[in-house]
Structure formats: C-alpha cells, structure tokens
PDB file of C-alpha atoms in Angstrom:
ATOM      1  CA  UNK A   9     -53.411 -21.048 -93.014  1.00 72.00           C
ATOM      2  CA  UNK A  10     -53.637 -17.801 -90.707  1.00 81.00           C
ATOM      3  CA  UNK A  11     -55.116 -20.358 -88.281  1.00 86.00           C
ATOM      4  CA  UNK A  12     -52.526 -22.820 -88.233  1.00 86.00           C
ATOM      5  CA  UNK A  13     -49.564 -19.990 -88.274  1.00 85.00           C
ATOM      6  CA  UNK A  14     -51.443 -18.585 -85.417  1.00 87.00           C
ATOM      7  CA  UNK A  15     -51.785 -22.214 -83.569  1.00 88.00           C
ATOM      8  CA  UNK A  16     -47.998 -22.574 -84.571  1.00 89.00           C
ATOM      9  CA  UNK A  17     -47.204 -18.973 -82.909  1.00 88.00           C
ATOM     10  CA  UNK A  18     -49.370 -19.688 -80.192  1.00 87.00           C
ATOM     11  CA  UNK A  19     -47.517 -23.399 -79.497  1.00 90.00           C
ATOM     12  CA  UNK A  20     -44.258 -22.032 -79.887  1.00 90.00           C
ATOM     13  CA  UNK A  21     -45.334 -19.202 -76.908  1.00 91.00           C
ATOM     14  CA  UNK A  22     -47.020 -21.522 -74.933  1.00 92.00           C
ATOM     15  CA  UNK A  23     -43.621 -23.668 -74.965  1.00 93.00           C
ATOM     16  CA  UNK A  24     -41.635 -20.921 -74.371  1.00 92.00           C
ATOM     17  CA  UNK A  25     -43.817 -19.877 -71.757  1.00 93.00           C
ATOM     18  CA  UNK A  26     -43.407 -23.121 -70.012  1.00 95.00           C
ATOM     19  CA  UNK A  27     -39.604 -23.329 -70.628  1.00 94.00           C
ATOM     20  CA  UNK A  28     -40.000 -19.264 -68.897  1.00 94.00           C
ATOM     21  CA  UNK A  29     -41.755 -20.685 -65.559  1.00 95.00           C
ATOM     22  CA  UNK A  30     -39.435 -24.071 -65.346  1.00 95.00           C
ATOM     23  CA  UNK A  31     -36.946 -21.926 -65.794  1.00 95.00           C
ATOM     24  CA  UNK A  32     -38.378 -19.216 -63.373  1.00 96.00           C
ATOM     25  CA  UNK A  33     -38.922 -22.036 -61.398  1.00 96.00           C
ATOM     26  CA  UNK A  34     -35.554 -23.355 -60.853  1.00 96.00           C
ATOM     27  CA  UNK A  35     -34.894 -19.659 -60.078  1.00 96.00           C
ATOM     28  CA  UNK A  36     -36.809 -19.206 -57.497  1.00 96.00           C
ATOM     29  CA  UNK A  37     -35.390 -22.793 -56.035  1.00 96.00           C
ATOM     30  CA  UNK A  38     -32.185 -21.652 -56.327  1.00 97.00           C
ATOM     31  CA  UNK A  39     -32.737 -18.541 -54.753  1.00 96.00           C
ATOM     32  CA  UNK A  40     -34.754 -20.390 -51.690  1.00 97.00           C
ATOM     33  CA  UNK A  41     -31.652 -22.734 -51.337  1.00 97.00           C
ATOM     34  CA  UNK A  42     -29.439 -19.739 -51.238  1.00 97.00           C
ATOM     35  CA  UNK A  43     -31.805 -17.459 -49.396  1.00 97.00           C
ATOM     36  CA  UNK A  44     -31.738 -20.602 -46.585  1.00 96.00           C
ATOM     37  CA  UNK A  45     -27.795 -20.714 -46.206  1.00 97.00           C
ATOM     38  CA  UNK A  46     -27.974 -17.356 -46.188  1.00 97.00           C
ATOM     39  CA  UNK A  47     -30.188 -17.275 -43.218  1.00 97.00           C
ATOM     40  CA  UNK A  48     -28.109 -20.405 -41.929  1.00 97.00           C
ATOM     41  CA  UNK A  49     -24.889 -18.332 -42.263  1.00 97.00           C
ATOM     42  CA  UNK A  50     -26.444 -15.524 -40.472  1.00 97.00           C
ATOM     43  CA  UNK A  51     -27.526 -17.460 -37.389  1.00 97.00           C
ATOM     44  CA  UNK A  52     -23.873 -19.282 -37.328  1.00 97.00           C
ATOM     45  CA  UNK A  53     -22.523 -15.571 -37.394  1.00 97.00           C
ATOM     46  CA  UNK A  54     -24.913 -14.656 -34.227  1.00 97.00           C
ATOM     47  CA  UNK A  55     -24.033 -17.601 -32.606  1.00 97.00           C
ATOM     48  CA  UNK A  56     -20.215 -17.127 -32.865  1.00 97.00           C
ATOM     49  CA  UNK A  57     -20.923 -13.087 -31.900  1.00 97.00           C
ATOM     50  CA  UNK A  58     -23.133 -14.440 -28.866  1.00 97.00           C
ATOM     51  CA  UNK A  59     -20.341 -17.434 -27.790  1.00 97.00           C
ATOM     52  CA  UNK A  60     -17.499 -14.329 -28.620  1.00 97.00           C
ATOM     53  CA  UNK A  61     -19.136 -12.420 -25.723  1.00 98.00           C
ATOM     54  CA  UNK A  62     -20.152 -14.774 -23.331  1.00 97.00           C
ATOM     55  CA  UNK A  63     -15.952 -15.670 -23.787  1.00 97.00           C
ATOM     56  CA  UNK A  64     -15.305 -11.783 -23.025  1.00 97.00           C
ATOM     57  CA  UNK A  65     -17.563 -11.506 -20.565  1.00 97.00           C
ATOM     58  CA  UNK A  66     -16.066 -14.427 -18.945  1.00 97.00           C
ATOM     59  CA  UNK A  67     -12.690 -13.139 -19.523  1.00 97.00           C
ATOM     60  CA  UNK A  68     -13.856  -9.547 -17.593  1.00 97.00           C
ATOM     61  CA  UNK A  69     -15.179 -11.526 -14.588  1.00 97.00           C
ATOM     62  CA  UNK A  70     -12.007 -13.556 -14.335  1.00 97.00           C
ATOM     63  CA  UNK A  71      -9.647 -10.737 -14.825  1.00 97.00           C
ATOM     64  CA  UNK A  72     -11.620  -9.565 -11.847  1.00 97.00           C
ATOM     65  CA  UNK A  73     -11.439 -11.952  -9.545  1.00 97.00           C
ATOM     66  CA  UNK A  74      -7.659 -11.901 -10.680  1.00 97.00           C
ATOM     67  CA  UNK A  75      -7.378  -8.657  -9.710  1.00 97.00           C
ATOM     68  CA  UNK A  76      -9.387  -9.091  -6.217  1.00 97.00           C
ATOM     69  CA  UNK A  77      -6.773 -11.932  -5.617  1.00 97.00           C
ATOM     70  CA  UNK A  78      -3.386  -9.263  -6.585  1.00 97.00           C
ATOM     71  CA  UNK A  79      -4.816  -6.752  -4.100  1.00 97.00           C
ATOM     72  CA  UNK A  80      -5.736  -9.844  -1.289  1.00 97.00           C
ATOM     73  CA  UNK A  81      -1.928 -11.003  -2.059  1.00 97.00           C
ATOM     74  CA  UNK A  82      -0.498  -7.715  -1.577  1.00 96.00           C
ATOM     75  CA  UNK A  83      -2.442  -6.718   1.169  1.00 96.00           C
ATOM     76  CA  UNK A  84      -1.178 -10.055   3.189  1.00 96.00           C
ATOM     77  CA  UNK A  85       2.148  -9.327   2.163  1.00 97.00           C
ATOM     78  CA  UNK A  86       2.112  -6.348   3.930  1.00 96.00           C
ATOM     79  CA  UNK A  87       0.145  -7.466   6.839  1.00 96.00           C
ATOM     80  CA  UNK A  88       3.261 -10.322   6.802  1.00 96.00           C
ATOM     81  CA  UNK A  89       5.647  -7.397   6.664  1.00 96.00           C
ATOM     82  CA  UNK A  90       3.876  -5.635   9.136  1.00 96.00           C
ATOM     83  CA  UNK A  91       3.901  -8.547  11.597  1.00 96.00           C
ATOM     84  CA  UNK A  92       7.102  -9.191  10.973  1.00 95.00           C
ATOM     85  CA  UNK A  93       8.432  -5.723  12.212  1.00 94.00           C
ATOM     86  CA  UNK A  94       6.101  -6.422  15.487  1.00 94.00           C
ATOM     87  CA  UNK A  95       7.953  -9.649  15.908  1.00 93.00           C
ATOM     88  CA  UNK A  96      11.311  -8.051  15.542  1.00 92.00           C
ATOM     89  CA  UNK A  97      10.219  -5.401  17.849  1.00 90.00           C
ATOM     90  CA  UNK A  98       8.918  -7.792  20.289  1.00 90.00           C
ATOM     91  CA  UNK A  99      12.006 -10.330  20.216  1.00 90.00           C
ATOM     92  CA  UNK A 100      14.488  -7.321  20.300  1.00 87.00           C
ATOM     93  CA  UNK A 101      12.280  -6.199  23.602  1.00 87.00           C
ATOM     94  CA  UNK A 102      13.002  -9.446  25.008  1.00 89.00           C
ATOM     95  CA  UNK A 103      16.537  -9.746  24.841  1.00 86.00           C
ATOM     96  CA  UNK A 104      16.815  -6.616  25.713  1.00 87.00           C
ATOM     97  CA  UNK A 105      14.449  -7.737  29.152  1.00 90.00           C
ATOM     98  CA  UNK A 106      16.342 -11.432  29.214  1.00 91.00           C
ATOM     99  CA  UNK A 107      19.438  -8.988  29.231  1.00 91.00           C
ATOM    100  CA  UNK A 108      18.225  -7.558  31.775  1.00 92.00           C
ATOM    101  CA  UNK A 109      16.834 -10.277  33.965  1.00 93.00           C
ATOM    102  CA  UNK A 110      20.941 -12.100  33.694  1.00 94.00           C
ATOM    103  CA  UNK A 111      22.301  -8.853  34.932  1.00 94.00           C
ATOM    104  CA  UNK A 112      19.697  -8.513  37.972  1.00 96.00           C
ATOM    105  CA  UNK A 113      20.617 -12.137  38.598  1.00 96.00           C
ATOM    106  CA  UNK A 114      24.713 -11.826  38.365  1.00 96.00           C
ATOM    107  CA  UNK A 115      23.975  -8.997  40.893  1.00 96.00           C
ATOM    108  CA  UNK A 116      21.445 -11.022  42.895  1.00 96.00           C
ATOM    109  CA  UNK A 117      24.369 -13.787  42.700  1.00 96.00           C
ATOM    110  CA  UNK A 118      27.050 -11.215  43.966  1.00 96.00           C
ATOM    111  CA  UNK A 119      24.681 -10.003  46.706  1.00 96.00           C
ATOM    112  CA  UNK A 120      24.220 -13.443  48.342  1.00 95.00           C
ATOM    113  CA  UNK A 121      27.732 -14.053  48.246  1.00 96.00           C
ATOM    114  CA  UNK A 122      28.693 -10.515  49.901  1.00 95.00           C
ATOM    115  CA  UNK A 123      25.823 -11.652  52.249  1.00 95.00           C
ATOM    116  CA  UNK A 124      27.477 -15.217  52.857  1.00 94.00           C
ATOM    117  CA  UNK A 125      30.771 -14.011  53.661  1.00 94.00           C
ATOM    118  CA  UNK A 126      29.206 -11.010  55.895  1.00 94.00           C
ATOM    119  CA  UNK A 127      27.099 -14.007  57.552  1.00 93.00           C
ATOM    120  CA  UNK A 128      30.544 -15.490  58.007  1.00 93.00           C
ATOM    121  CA  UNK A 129      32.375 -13.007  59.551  1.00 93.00           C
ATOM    122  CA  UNK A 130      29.918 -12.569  61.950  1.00 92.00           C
ATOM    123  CA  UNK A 131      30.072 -15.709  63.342  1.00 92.00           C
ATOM    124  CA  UNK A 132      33.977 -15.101  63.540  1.00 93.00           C
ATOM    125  CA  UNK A 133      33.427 -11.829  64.910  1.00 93.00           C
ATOM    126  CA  UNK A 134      31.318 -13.594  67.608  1.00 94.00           C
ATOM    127  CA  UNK A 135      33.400 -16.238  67.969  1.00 92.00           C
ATOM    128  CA  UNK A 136      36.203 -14.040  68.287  1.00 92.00           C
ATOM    129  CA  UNK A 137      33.925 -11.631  70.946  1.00 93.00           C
ATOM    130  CA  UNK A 138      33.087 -14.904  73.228  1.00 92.00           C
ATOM    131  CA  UNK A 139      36.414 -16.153  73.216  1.00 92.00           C
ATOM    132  CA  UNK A 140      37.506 -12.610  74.342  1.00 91.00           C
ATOM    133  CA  UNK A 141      34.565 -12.598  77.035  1.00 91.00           C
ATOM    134  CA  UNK A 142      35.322 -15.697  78.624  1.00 90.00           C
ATOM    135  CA  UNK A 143      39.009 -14.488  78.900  1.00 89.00           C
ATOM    136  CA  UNK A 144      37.606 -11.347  80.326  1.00 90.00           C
ATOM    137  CA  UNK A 145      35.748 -13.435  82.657  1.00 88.00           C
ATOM    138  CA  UNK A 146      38.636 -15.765  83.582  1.00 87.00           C
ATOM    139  CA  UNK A 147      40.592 -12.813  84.090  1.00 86.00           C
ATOM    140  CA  UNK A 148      38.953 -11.544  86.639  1.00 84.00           C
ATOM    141  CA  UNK A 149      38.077 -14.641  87.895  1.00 79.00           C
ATOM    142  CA  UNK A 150      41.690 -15.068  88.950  1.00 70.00           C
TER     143      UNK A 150
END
C-alpha cells in the first residue's frame, strides 16, 4: 500500500514536473520571442537615431552652403553697387568732357569764322590798296 501511495505520489510529481518544464518551456519561448522583438525594436530605434543624424548632419552642411551662398549674394551686390557708383562717376566725367569738347568746338566754329571774314577783308583791303596804287600810279603818270 505505502508502495503504491508512494508510486501514486511519485506519478502525480513526475506529471507535475512535466506540466512545470512544458510550462517552463513555453516560458522561456515566449520570453525568446519577446527577447527577439525586443532586440528587433532596438536596432529599428538605432537605425531611425543613425538616419535622424545623417538628416541633421545633412541639414548643417546645407545650411552651410546656404549661408556661403547669402554672403557670395551680398558680397556681389555690393560689388554691383560698387560698380555702379564707378559707372556713374565715369558717365558723369564724360558729359562733363563731351561738354566740354561742344564748347571747344562752338569756339573752334566761331574762330574760323572770325578767321574767314578777317581772310575776307584782307582781300578787300588789298583790293582796295591796288586799286588805290594803280590810281597813284596813273596819277602821276599824267
């Protein structure tokens, strides 16, 4: 009788001993599953830190290069500005010469024709001397 009480005890803890490590067993399969989307989740969440800062770093370069191109703008606007004064300098110089140059010529005009009219009462003058000569000469003459 103790025998078969003690087989019966020692069936019933051999089955739950078995129903223990299935159920340990589907533990430790659950926690593997788990453990693995764990890990999974972890590597997604490196990934997406490791894409954020390539995206920031990307962001730093071209905010950059966006800065580089303000300062190039600027610094050809004012060259533009700059050139533009020169030209305005320059253009008021040469009116100012062209001014110049139509006053020099009016003169140059008025000359000529003082010149012209001197060159023509010369000849009058020398006309008028000839004439007088040849009078002279007839004059006596007679």
């Amino acid at each position: 009788k103790k025998s078969v009480e003690k087989k019966s005890m020692l069936e019933n803890e051999t089955t739950e001993t078995k129903s223990n490590q299935t159920e340990l067993e589907k533990l430790a399969e659950r926690f593997k599953i788990r453990h693995d989307e764990r890990r999974g989740l972890i590597k997604q969440w490196k990934d997406t830190i490791e894409s954020m800062n390539k995206r920031d770093r990307a962001i730093t370069e071209l905010a950059e290069q966006y800065s580089d191109c303000i300062k190039d703008n600027y610094s050809r606007k004012s060259n533009i500005a700059l050139n533009n004064e020169r030209y305005e300098v320059l253009q008021n110089g040469r009116d100012d010469y062209e001014q110049q140059i139509n006053d020099m010529e009016r003169i140059l005009q008025t000359k000529r024709q003082e010149l012209l009219s001197l060159y023509s009462c010369e000849s009058l003058l020398k006309e008028e001397v000839d004439s007088m000569q040849r009078e002279t000469a007839a004059s006596a003459a007679s």
